[in-house]
Structures are given as structure tokens and as C-alpha cells.
Backbone as numpy.savetxt, mean C-alpha at the origin, in Angstrom:
# Nx Ny Nz CAx CAy CAz Cx Cy Cz
11.61 21.88 -1.77 10.62 20.95 -2.30 9.22 21.42 -1.94
8.30 21.40 -2.87 6.93 21.79 -2.66 6.05 20.60 -2.88
5.62 19.90 -1.81 4.90 18.65 -1.93 3.64 18.77 -2.84
3.55 17.86 -3.79 2.41 17.86 -4.68 2.47 18.86 -5.77
3.55 19.67 -5.85 3.65 20.73 -6.84 4.97 20.70 -7.62
6.10 20.59 -6.91 7.39 20.55 -7.59 8.50 21.01 -6.70
9.48 21.70 -7.27 10.63 22.19 -6.49 10.97 23.60 -6.94
11.69 24.31 -6.06 12.15 25.65 -6.35 13.58 25.80 -5.85
14.37 26.64 -6.53 15.72 26.85 -6.13 16.22 28.19 -6.66
17.23 28.75 -6.01 17.85 29.97 -6.47 19.23 29.59 -7.01
19.45 29.85 -8.30 20.71 29.50 -8.98 21.28 30.75 -9.65
22.46 31.14 -9.22 23.11 32.38 -9.76 22.17 33.59 -9.66
21.47 33.63 -8.55 20.62 34.78 -8.30 19.28 34.75 -9.02
18.96 33.64 -9.69 17.69 33.55 -10.42 16.80 32.48 -9.77
15.53 32.78 -9.70 14.57 31.85 -9.09 14.13 30.82 -10.12
14.43 29.57 -9.86 14.06 28.47 -10.82 12.94 27.63 -10.21
11.89 27.39 -11.02 10.80 26.58 -10.64 10.64 25.44 -11.58
10.36 24.23 -11.05 10.12 23.06 -11.86 9.01 22.27 -11.20
7.90 22.07 -11.94 6.76 21.35 -11.34 5.59 21.35 -12.24
4.41 21.20 -11.67 3.19 21.10 -12.47 2.57 22.48 -12.74
1.48 22.46 -13.50 0.87 23.72 -13.96 0.38 24.50 -12.74
-0.10 23.84 -11.71 -0.60 24.52 -10.52 0.51 25.35 -9.87
1.71 24.80 -9.82 2.86 25.56 -9.25 3.13 26.82 -10.06
3.07 26.69 -11.37 3.35 27.86 -12.21 2.31 28.95 -11.97
1.05 28.56 -11.85 0.00 29.52 -11.66 0.12 30.18 -10.28
0.39 29.39 -9.27 0.50 29.96 -7.89 1.73 30.82 -7.74
2.76 30.65 -8.58 3.97 31.39 -8.45 3.99 32.67 -9.33
2.85 32.91 -10.02 2.74 34.13 -10.79 3.49 34.15 -12.08
3.70 32.98 -12.68 4.32 32.92 -14.01 3.46 33.59 -15.04
4.06 34.32 -15.99 3.30 35.06 -16.99 2.22 34.20 -17.61
1.01 34.69 -17.55 -0.16 33.85 -17.94 -0.15 33.47 -19.41
0.13 34.41 -20.29 0.06 34.13 -21.73 1.18 33.13 -22.13
2.35 33.38 -21.62 3.48 32.45 -21.95 3.20 31.06 -21.35
2.60 31.00 -20.20 2.29 29.74 -19.58 1.23 28.97 -20.39
0.17 29.69 -20.86 -0.83 29.10 -21.67 -0.27 28.52 -22.95
0.66 29.25 -23.56 1.31 28.82 -24.79 2.11 27.52 -24.54
2.85 27.53 -23.41 3.68 26.37 -23.09 2.79 25.15 -22.82
1.68 25.35 -22.13 0.75 24.25 -21.80 0.12 23.71 -23.11
-0.17 24.59 -24.02 -0.76 24.16 -25.33 0.22 23.28 -26.09
1.52 23.69 -26.04 2.54 22.90 -26.77 2.69 21.52 -26.10
2.50 21.46 -24.78 2.74 20.19 -24.08 1.48 19.29 -24.13
0.38 19.80 -24.65 -0.86 19.03 -24.66 -0.76 17.74 -25.42
0.05 17.74 -26.52 0.25 16.55 -27.32 0.85 15.43 -26.50
1.85 15.78 -25.64 2.47 14.73 -24.81 1.54 14.32 -23.68
0.72 15.19 -23.17 -0.24 14.80 -22.17 -1.23 13.74 -22.70
-1.67 13.94 -23.94 -2.56 13.01 -24.56 -1.96 11.64 -24.75
-0.60 11.61 -24.81 0.10 10.36 -24.98 0.36 9.66 -23.65
-0.10 10.33 -22.58 0.06 9.74 -21.23 1.34 10.11 -20.53
2.01 11.17 -21.00 3.26 11.61 -20.38 2.99 12.53 -19.20
3.88 12.61 -18.30 3.85 13.60 -17.19 4.68 14.77 -17.60
4.15 15.98 -17.45 4.85 17.20 -17.88 5.38 17.97 -16.69
6.66 18.26 -16.73 7.27 19.17 -15.73 7.57 20.49 -16.38
6.86 21.53 -15.92 7.05 22.86 -16.48 8.19 23.55 -15.74
8.90 24.40 -16.51 10.09 25.06 -15.93 9.91 26.61 -16.14
10.19 27.35 -15.11 10.11 28.82 -15.17 11.33 29.41 -14.49
11.80 30.54 -15.04 12.96 31.23 -14.47 12.55 32.68 -14.26
12.62 33.07 -12.99 12.18 34.46 -12.59 10.80 34.75 -13.14
9.87 33.81 -12.86 8.45 33.97 -13.20 8.20 34.05 -14.68
9.16 33.60 -15.51 8.98 33.56 -16.94 9.05 32.11 -17.41
8.04 31.70 -18.23 8.03 30.32 -18.75 9.27 30.06 -19.58
9.99 28.98 -19.25 11.23 28.68 -19.95 11.19 27.39 -20.77
10.24 26.50 -20.49 10.13 25.28 -21.22 9.47 24.19 -20.39
9.56 22.97 -20.87 8.94 21.85 -20.18 9.68 20.55 -20.51
9.47 19.54 -19.68 10.07 18.23 -19.88 8.93 17.23 -19.85
8.85 16.37 -20.88 7.84 15.30 -20.93 8.46 14.00 -20.47
7.86 13.38 -19.44 8.37 12.14 -18.89 7.34 11.02 -19.09
7.81 9.90 -19.46 6.91 8.73 -19.65 7.35 7.63 -18.69
6.41 7.20 -17.81 6.71 6.15 -16.82 6.87 4.79 -17.53
7.80 3.99 -16.99 8.01 2.67 -17.52 7.48 1.69 -16.49
6.57 0.81 -16.94 5.97 -0.20 -16.05 6.97 -1.30 -15.76
7.06 -1.69 -14.46 7.93 -2.81 -14.12 7.37 -4.09 -14.75
8.18 -5.01 -15.15 7.75 -6.21 -15.83 6.77 -7.01 -14.97
7.02 -7.08 -13.66 6.18 -7.92 -12.80 4.92 -7.25 -12.34
4.76 -5.93 -12.56 3.69 -5.16 -11.98 2.28 -5.63 -12.41
2.09 -5.80 -13.73 0.74 -6.15 -14.22 0.33 -7.52 -13.70
1.25 -8.46 -13.76 0.90 -9.81 -13.22 0.61 -9.80 -11.76
1.35 -8.95 -10.99 1.14 -8.85 -9.53 -0.25 -8.29 -9.25
-0.63 -7.22 -9.99 -1.94 -6.60 -9.83 -3.04 -7.62 -10.12
-2.91 -8.38 -11.17 -3.91 -9.39 -11.54 -4.03 -10.44 -10.43
-2.91 -10.85 -9.88 -2.94 -11.84 -8.83 -3.58 -11.31 -7.57
-3.31 -10.05 -7.20 -3.93 -9.44 -6.04 -5.44 -9.32 -6.27
-5.88 -8.96 -7.49 -7.30 -8.89 -7.78 -7.95 -10.23 -7.60
-7.24 -11.29 -8.05 -7.79 -12.64 -7.88 -7.95 -13.05 -6.43
-7.12 -12.43 -5.53 -7.16 -12.71 -4.10 -8.25 -11.91 -3.43
-8.97 -11.07 -4.17 -10.05 -10.24 -3.59 -9.55 -8.86 -3.16
-8.37 -8.47 -3.53 -7.83 -7.14 -3.23 -8.26 -6.19 -4.34
-8.81 -5.04 -3.97 -9.25 -4.05 -4.96 -8.12 -3.03 -5.15
-7.46 -3.02 -6.33 -6.39 -2.05 -6.54 -6.93 -0.66 -6.90
-6.30 0.37 -6.33 -6.69 1.76 -6.62 -5.42 2.52 -6.85
-5.41 3.38 -7.87 -4.26 4.19 -8.18 -4.49 5.63 -7.69
-3.64 6.05 -6.72 -3.68 7.45 -6.21 -2.36 8.10 -6.66
-2.45 9.10 -7.52 -1.21 9.72 -8.05 -1.34 11.19 -8.22
-0.25 11.88 -8.13 -0.22 13.32 -8.38 -0.09 13.66 -9.87
0.05 12.62 -10.71 0.23 12.86 -12.14 -1.06 13.36 -12.82
-0.88 13.91 -14.01 -2.00 14.35 -14.82 -2.96 13.19 -15.08
-4.24 13.53 -15.28 -5.25 12.48 -15.50 -4.93 11.59 -16.65
-4.46 12.15 -17.76 -4.16 11.36 -18.94 -3.03 10.35 -18.65
-1.96 10.81 -17.99 -0.86 9.94 -17.64 -1.30 8.84 -16.65
-2.15 9.22 -15.68 -2.65 8.25 -14.71 -3.50 7.16 -15.37
-4.38 7.55 -16.31 -5.21 6.59 -16.98 -4.41 5.67 -17.90
-3.37 6.19 -18.48 -2.52 5.38 -19.34 -1.82 4.31 -18.49
-1.30 4.68 -17.36 -0.64 3.72 -16.47 -1.62 2.72 -15.94
-2.84 3.19 -15.52 -3.88 2.28 -14.97 -4.31 1.28 -15.98
-4.46 1.68 -17.25 -4.87 0.75 -18.30 -3.84 -0.38 -18.46
-2.59 -0.03 -18.41 -1.53 -1.03 -18.55 -1.48 -1.99 -17.35
-1.89 -1.47 -16.19 -1.83 -2.30 -14.99 -3.13 -2.99 -14.64
-4.17 -2.73 -15.50 -5.49 -3.33 -15.28 -6.17 -2.82 -13.99
-5.97 -1.52 -13.71 -6.58 -0.87 -12.54 -7.76 -0.05 -13.01
-8.91 -0.29 -12.45 -10.13 0.40 -12.95 -10.41 1.69 -12.20
-10.00 1.78 -10.95 -10.25 2.97 -10.13 -9.02 3.85 -10.09
-9.14 5.05 -10.57 -7.98 5.98 -10.66 -8.33 7.37 -10.10
-7.49 7.92 -9.29 -7.66 9.28 -8.79 -6.35 10.05 -9.10
-6.44 10.94 -10.05 -5.23 11.66 -10.53 -5.17 13.07 -9.87
-4.00 13.67 -10.01 -3.82 15.05 -9.48 -3.92 15.11 -7.98
-3.52 14.06 -7.27 -3.68 14.02 -5.83 -2.46 14.70 -5.12
-2.77 15.55 -4.21 -1.77 16.11 -3.29 -1.65 15.12 -2.11
-0.60 15.25 -1.29 -0.49 14.30 -0.12 -1.71 14.27 0.73
-2.38 15.42 0.95 -3.60 15.45 1.77 -4.76 14.74 1.09
-4.78 14.79 -0.28 -5.83 14.08 -1.00 -5.72 12.59 -0.81
-4.52 12.09 -0.85 -4.31 10.66 -0.62 -4.75 10.27 0.76
-4.46 11.12 1.73 -4.94 10.81 3.10 -6.47 10.76 3.16
-7.14 11.68 2.47 -8.59 11.74 2.48 -9.20 10.49 1.86
-8.58 10.07 0.71 -9.11 8.84 0.06 -8.97 7.63 0.96
-7.86 7.50 1.63 -7.61 6.38 2.55 -8.58 6.45 3.70
-8.81 7.62 4.23 -9.77 7.79 5.35 -11.16 7.41 4.90
-11.53 7.76 3.67 -12.89 7.38 3.14 -13.05 5.85 3.11
-12.02 5.15 2.64 -12.09 3.71 2.61 -12.19 3.11 4.03
-11.42 3.71 4.93 -11.44 3.19 6.31 -12.79 3.44 6.99
-13.45 4.52 6.60 -14.81 4.76 7.14 -15.78 3.71 6.73
-15.49 3.07 5.59 -16.37 2.03 5.07 -15.95 0.67 5.69
-15.09 0.74 6.70 -14.61 -0.45 7.40 -13.84 -1.41 6.46
-13.11 -0.84 5.54 -12.27 -1.62 4.66 -10.79 -1.51 5.07
-10.10 -2.62 5.05 -8.68 -2.63 5.39 -7.90 -2.04 4.20
-7.06 -1.05 4.47 -6.36 -0.34 3.42 -4.85 -0.61 3.49
-4.27 -1.05 2.36 -2.83 -1.21 2.24 -2.36 -0.18 1.24
-1.32 0.57 1.62 -0.77 1.60 0.80 0.64 1.23 0.35
0.95 1.36 -0.94 2.28 1.08 -1.44 2.84 2.40 -2.02
4.03 2.77 -1.56 4.59 4.06 -2.03 6.06 4.06 -1.87
6.70 5.08 -2.47 8.17 5.19 -2.36 8.64 6.65 -2.26
7.71 7.63 -2.38 8.13 9.01 -2.45 7.80 9.77 -1.15
8.29 11.01 -1.10 8.04 11.86 0.04 6.53 12.16 0.15
5.89 12.38 -1.01 4.48 12.64 -1.02 3.61 11.47 -0.52
4.23 10.25 -0.56 3.45 9.06 -0.13 3.54 8.80 1.36
4.48 9.47 2.03 4.75 9.20 3.45 3.54 9.33 4.34
2.80 10.48 4.27 1.60 10.59 5.16 0.58 9.47 4.92
0.36 9.13 3.64 -0.60 8.06 3.35 -0.09 6.71 3.83
1.17 6.47 3.72 1.75 5.21 4.22 1.52 5.09 5.76
1.65 6.21 6.43 1.44 6.22 7.88 0.00 6.01 8.24
-0.92 6.57 7.45 -2.36 6.53 7.77 -2.94 5.15 7.42
-2.46 4.47 6.42 -3.04 3.20 6.00 -2.91 2.13 7.11
-3.76 1.13 7.00 -3.67 0.04 7.98 -2.33 -0.68 7.86
-1.86 -0.86 6.64 -0.54 -1.45 6.42 0.11 -0.61 5.31
1.33 -0.16 5.57 2.07 0.64 4.62 3.30 -0.14 4.10
3.34 -0.33 2.79 4.51 -0.98 2.14 5.34 0.07 1.50
6.60 0.22 1.92 7.53 1.16 1.33 8.57 0.39 0.50
8.80 0.89 -0.71 9.75 0.19 -1.59 11.16 0.50 -1.12
12.04 -0.52 -1.23 13.38 -0.39 -0.74 14.22 0.69 -1.42
13.85 0.99 -2.69 14.60 2.04 -3.42 13.98 3.44 -3.23
12.96 3.51 -2.39 12.27 4.79 -2.18 13.00 5.73 -1.20
12.38 6.83 -0.91 12.96 7.83 -0.03 12.98 7.36 1.40
13.85 7.96 2.22 13.93 7.61 3.64 12.59 7.96 4.35
11.95 9.04 3.91 10.70 9.43 4.52 9.61 8.35 4.35
9.57 7.78 3.15 8.61 6.70 2.87 8.91 5.48 3.73
10.21 5.10 3.79 10.57 3.92 4.53 10.34 4.08 6.06
10.51 5.30 6.55 10.25 5.55 7.98 8.72 5.48 8.23
7.91 5.89 7.29 6.46 5.92 7.46 5.83 4.55 7.33
6.41 3.68 6.50 5.77 2.38 6.23 6.07 1.36 7.31
5.14 0.44 7.51 5.34 -0.65 8.48 6.29 -1.73 7.92
6.21 -1.92 6.60 7.01 -2.96 5.92 7.79 -2.34 4.83
9.07 -2.64 4.75 9.95 -2.17 3.69 10.30 -3.34 2.75
9.98 -3.23 1.47 10.31 -4.28 0.50 11.73 -4.11 0.07
12.63 -4.87 0.74 14.07 -4.69 0.49 14.51 -5.10 -0.87
13.86 -6.14 -1.48 14.28 -6.56 -2.81 13.63 -5.73 -3.90
12.76 -4.76 -3.51 12.18 -3.82 -4.46 11.36 -4.51 -5.55
10.77 -5.66 -5.17 10.03 -6.44 -6.11 8.55 -6.48 -5.65
7.66 -6.09 -6.59 6.25 -6.05 -6.23 5.70 -7.43 -5.88
6.33 -8.49 -6.38 5.86 -9.83 -6.06 5.93 -10.11 -4.55
6.90 -9.46 -3.89 7.07 -9.65 -2.45 5.84 -9.13 -1.69
5.13 -8.14 -2.25 3.93 -7.61 -1.62 2.85 -8.67 -1.62
2.68 -9.30 -2.78 1.67 -10.39 -2.85 2.04 -11.51 -1.87
3.30 -11.85 -1.80 3.75 -12.91 -0.89 3.46 -12.54 0.57
3.71 -11.27 0.90 3.50 -10.81 2.28 2.02 -10.90 2.66
1.13 -10.57 1.71 -0.31 -10.64 2.00 -0.72 -12.10 2.19
-0.17 -13.00 1.33 -0.54 -14.43 1.47 0.01 -14.98 2.78
1.22 -14.57 3.20 1.76 -15.09 4.48 0.93 -14.58 5.63
0.53 -13.31 5.56 -0.30 -12.72 6.64 -1.64 -13.46 6.77
-2.27 -13.75 5.64 -3.54 -14.46 5.68 -3.39 -15.87 6.21
-2.27 -16.53 5.82 -2.05 -17.89 6.26 -1.83 -17.93 7.79
-1.04 -17.01 8.27 -0.77 -16.94 9.76 -2.07 -16.68 10.50
-2.88 -15.73 10.00 -4.13 -15.35 10.65 -5.08 -16.61 10.69
-5.24 -17.28 9.58 -6.14 -18.42 9.52 -5.58 -19.59 10.39
-4.29 -19.71 10.46 -3.71 -20.76 11.30 -3.99 -20.48 12.80
-3.89 -19.21 13.19 -4.17 -18.84 14.59 -5.59 -19.17 14.93
-6.52 -18.86 14.03 -7.94 -19.17 14.26 -8.19 -20.67 14.40
-7.54 -21.43 13.49 -7.68 -22.93 13.54 -7.12 -23.45 14.83
-5.97 -22.93 15.23 -5.31 -23.45 16.43 -6.17 -23.18 17.68
-6.76 -21.94 17.73 -7.64 -21.57 18.83 -8.84 -22.50 18.92
-9.47 -22.78 17.76 -10.61 -23.67 17.71 -10.25 -25.06 18.19
-9.07 -25.55 17.67 -8.59 -26.86 18.02 -8.38 -27.00 19.53
-7.70 -26.01 20.15 -7.47 -26.04 21.58 -8.76 -25.89 22.38
-9.68 -25.08 21.86 -10.96 -24.91 22.56 -11.71 -26.22 22.66
-11.71 -26.99 21.56 -12.41 -28.26 21.51 -11.78 -29.22 22.54
-10.43 -29.30 22.57 -9.75 -30.22 23.50 -10.05 -29.84 24.94
-9.97 -28.55 25.27 -10.15 -28.13 26.67 -11.61 -28.27 27.11
-12.55 -27.96 26.23 -13.96 -28.14 26.55 -14.26 -29.61 26.78
-13.68 -30.46 25.93 -13.86 -31.96 26.08 -13.37 -32.42 27.44
-12.18 -31.88 27.84 -11.61 -32.28 29.12 -12.52 -31.82 30.28
-13.09 -30.64 30.20 -13.96 -30.14 31.25 -15.25 -30.98 31.32
-15.80 -31.31 30.16 -17.03 -32.11 30.14 -16.79 -33.48 30.74
-15.64 -34.13 30.37 -15.31 -35.41 30.93 -15.19 -35.34 32.46
-14.49 -34.34 32.91 -14.31 -34.15 34.38 -15.63 -33.93 35.09
-16.57 -33.24 34.43 -17.86 -32.92 35.05 -18.80 -34.13 35.08
-18.74 -34.95 34.05 -19.68 -36.09 33.90 -19.21 -37.33 34.62
-17.86 -37.52 34.67 -17.32 -38.75 35.22 -17.79 -39.13 36.59
-17.93 -38.16 37.54 -18.41 -38.53 38.92 -19.77 -39.22 38.88
-20.63 -38.92 37.92 -21.95 -39.56 37.84 -21.85 -41.06 37.47
-20.68 -41.44 36.98 -20.47 -42.82 36.60 -19.50 -43.50 37.52
-19.29 -42.90 38.72 -18.45 -43.50 39.73 -17.00 -43.21 39.64
-16.59 -42.37 38.70 -15.16 -42.04 38.55 -15.01 -40.63 39.14
-14.44 -40.52 40.32 -14.38 -39.21 40.97 -13.38 -38.22 40.32
-12.20 -38.72 39.90 -11.18 -37.88 39.31 -10.60 -38.54 38.06
-11.32 -38.42 36.94 -10.92 -39.13 35.71 -9.63 -38.53 35.14
-9.41 -37.23 35.32 -8.23 -36.59 34.74 -7.51 -35.79 35.87
-6.33 -36.25 36.18 -5.54 -35.52 37.16 -4.79 -34.36 36.46
-4.20 -33.52 37.27 -3.45 -32.35 36.71 -2.35 -32.80 35.77
-1.68 -33.89 36.11 -0.59 -34.37 35.25 -1.17 -34.88 33.93
-2.37 -35.49 33.96 -3.02 -35.96 32.76 -3.32 -34.81 31.83
-3.90 -33.75 32.44 -4.27 -32.55 31.64 -3.06 -31.89 31.01
-1.97 -31.80 31.80 -0.74 -31.21 31.27 -0.20 -32.04 30.10
-0.26 -33.38 30.25 0.26 -34.25 29.18 -0.60 -34.15 27.92
-1.94 -34.11 28.09 -2.84 -33.99 27.02 -2.61 -32.65 26.25
-2.47 -31.57 26.99 -2.19 -30.28 26.33 -0.85 -30.26 25.64
0.15 -30.89 26.24 1.46 -30.90 25.61 1.42 -31.65 24.27
0.77 -32.80 24.26 0.63 -33.60 23.05 -0.17 -32.85 22.01
-1.34 -32.30 22.43 -2.19 -31.64 21.49 -1.58 -30.34 20.91
-0.86 -29.62 21.76 -0.15 -28.43 21.31 0.86 -28.77 20.23
1.63 -29.85 20.52 2.64 -30.26 19.55 2.06 -30.74 18.24
0.99 -31.56 18.32 0.34 -32.05 17.09 -0.28 -30.90 16.28
-0.92 -29.98 17.01 -1.54 -28.82 16.34 -0.51 -27.94 15.67
0.61 -27.71 16.33 1.65 -26.86 15.75 2.26 -27.53 14.52
2.48 -28.85 14.58 3.04 -29.54 13.43 2.08 -29.51 12.23
0.79 -29.73 12.53 -0.21 -29.79 11.48 -0.37 -28.44 10.77
-0.49 -27.37 11.59 -0.73 -26.05 11.01 0.57 -25.47 10.43
1.72 -25.83 10.99 3.00 -25.33 10.49 3.33 -25.87 9.12
2.76 -26.99 8.75 3.04 -27.56 7.42 2.08 -27.12 6.35
1.13 -26.21 6.67 0.23 -25.71 5.67 0.93 -24.73 4.73
0.55 -24.66 3.49 1.22 -23.74 2.53 0.96 -22.29 2.91
């Protein structure tokens, strides 16, 4: 396997290559035959297909045109994430035409095509330098480094073991809707923690103020240790019930 380029194998003593145009060029495939093959495949590229070129013993042998199928829930999920303030970005190793075709169907405006694994890492690093939280979704070997580098990495359950090892979260049901749900759960838990801290801070500050002021009014010990423990127990329970019932 050649990350970002394709695969190679020796079959019956012959070197077989399958991958993108860059792999063919780097492997020394006959230039004229390669140009002819690329010209023939141009029609499929314009239709948004991904082209896999094939060469045998450095001779162009043909190509395969692949067209990606969009999951039914993907477009709706992207729209919902956008509504939540998440900016979707498509990082792909596919040809620019294929990438734009997919992005248009998914309502993604920012597209970076022809990305190698290191290119994806660089894009993620650029966003992180802008102090933006980056979530990476991937399922392939080429996605593994980017999944590791992102602040949160979502690996699809049907993906490669490398991707699942690199990601912090594995979507076992292989449904993009679960990603949106995970983000909403994370935000809810975060906001609940902040609310709980503020709630407890108010209660404890109030107790300190009462204890500090009471002696001026002739009450030397308004709140004993047992009182404070009881107040905290009740307030902790009420706060947990209140915040736990939030959507």
C-alpha cells in the first residue's frame, strides 16, 4: 500500500500498479500511453468520478472509474451541524472534480482535494493555530494520522483498524447521525458542569458571607459544620436533579 497514491503488487512475476496519476508518473509508466489513458478518463473525471489507473510492468493497462454514493443521512446531518455552528470542511485524496461533486451534494463549501495524509495533518494544524477546535471524521488508513492530530477524532465502525485505533470515538452503528448526537451530548454536559459550578459557588459564598456577618448581629456561630454539610447535601442533590433533567 502506498498512502495517498495507491497499491502495488507482484503477480505471476509482473509488477502491478493501481492508483492515481501521480503514482503512475512516479513509477515511470510510459508517458505517451499514460497521457492517452488520462485523456480517455477525462470524461469520467468531469462527471465527478474517481479514476484508478492500472499499469503492468510500467505499461498503461487501463483504468477504473468509481462514483461515490452519498449516504442517505449525510446531507441532513451536515445541514444540522452547520446550524449548530460547526463549519464542515472536506479533506480528500480524490480528484478535484470528484471532490467538488461530493461537496455540492453535501452542501459543503470548503473543499481541499488531492490531499495526502500529511496534507490533511497540515490543514488540521492550520485550523488549530487559529485556536479552532477541530473534529475529524474518517475511516481509512490515510485518515489515521489526521484522526490522531485532531482535537476529537471520530472513526466509523466499518472503517479500518488503523482509523479506529487513532480515533478517540468509534461510531459503532456507522451512522453519521450519531456524530451530531455526540456533539450535542458533549455540549450539554459541558454547559451543565458550568451551571453546576456557578450554582455551588453562589451557595458557598452565601454561607461564608452569612458566617462573616452574623457575629456583628450577636450571632456568634450561625452555621455549624453539620449545618453546612446538610446544606451542601441538599443543594448538591437539587442541582444534580435539575441539571440531569435538561435535554
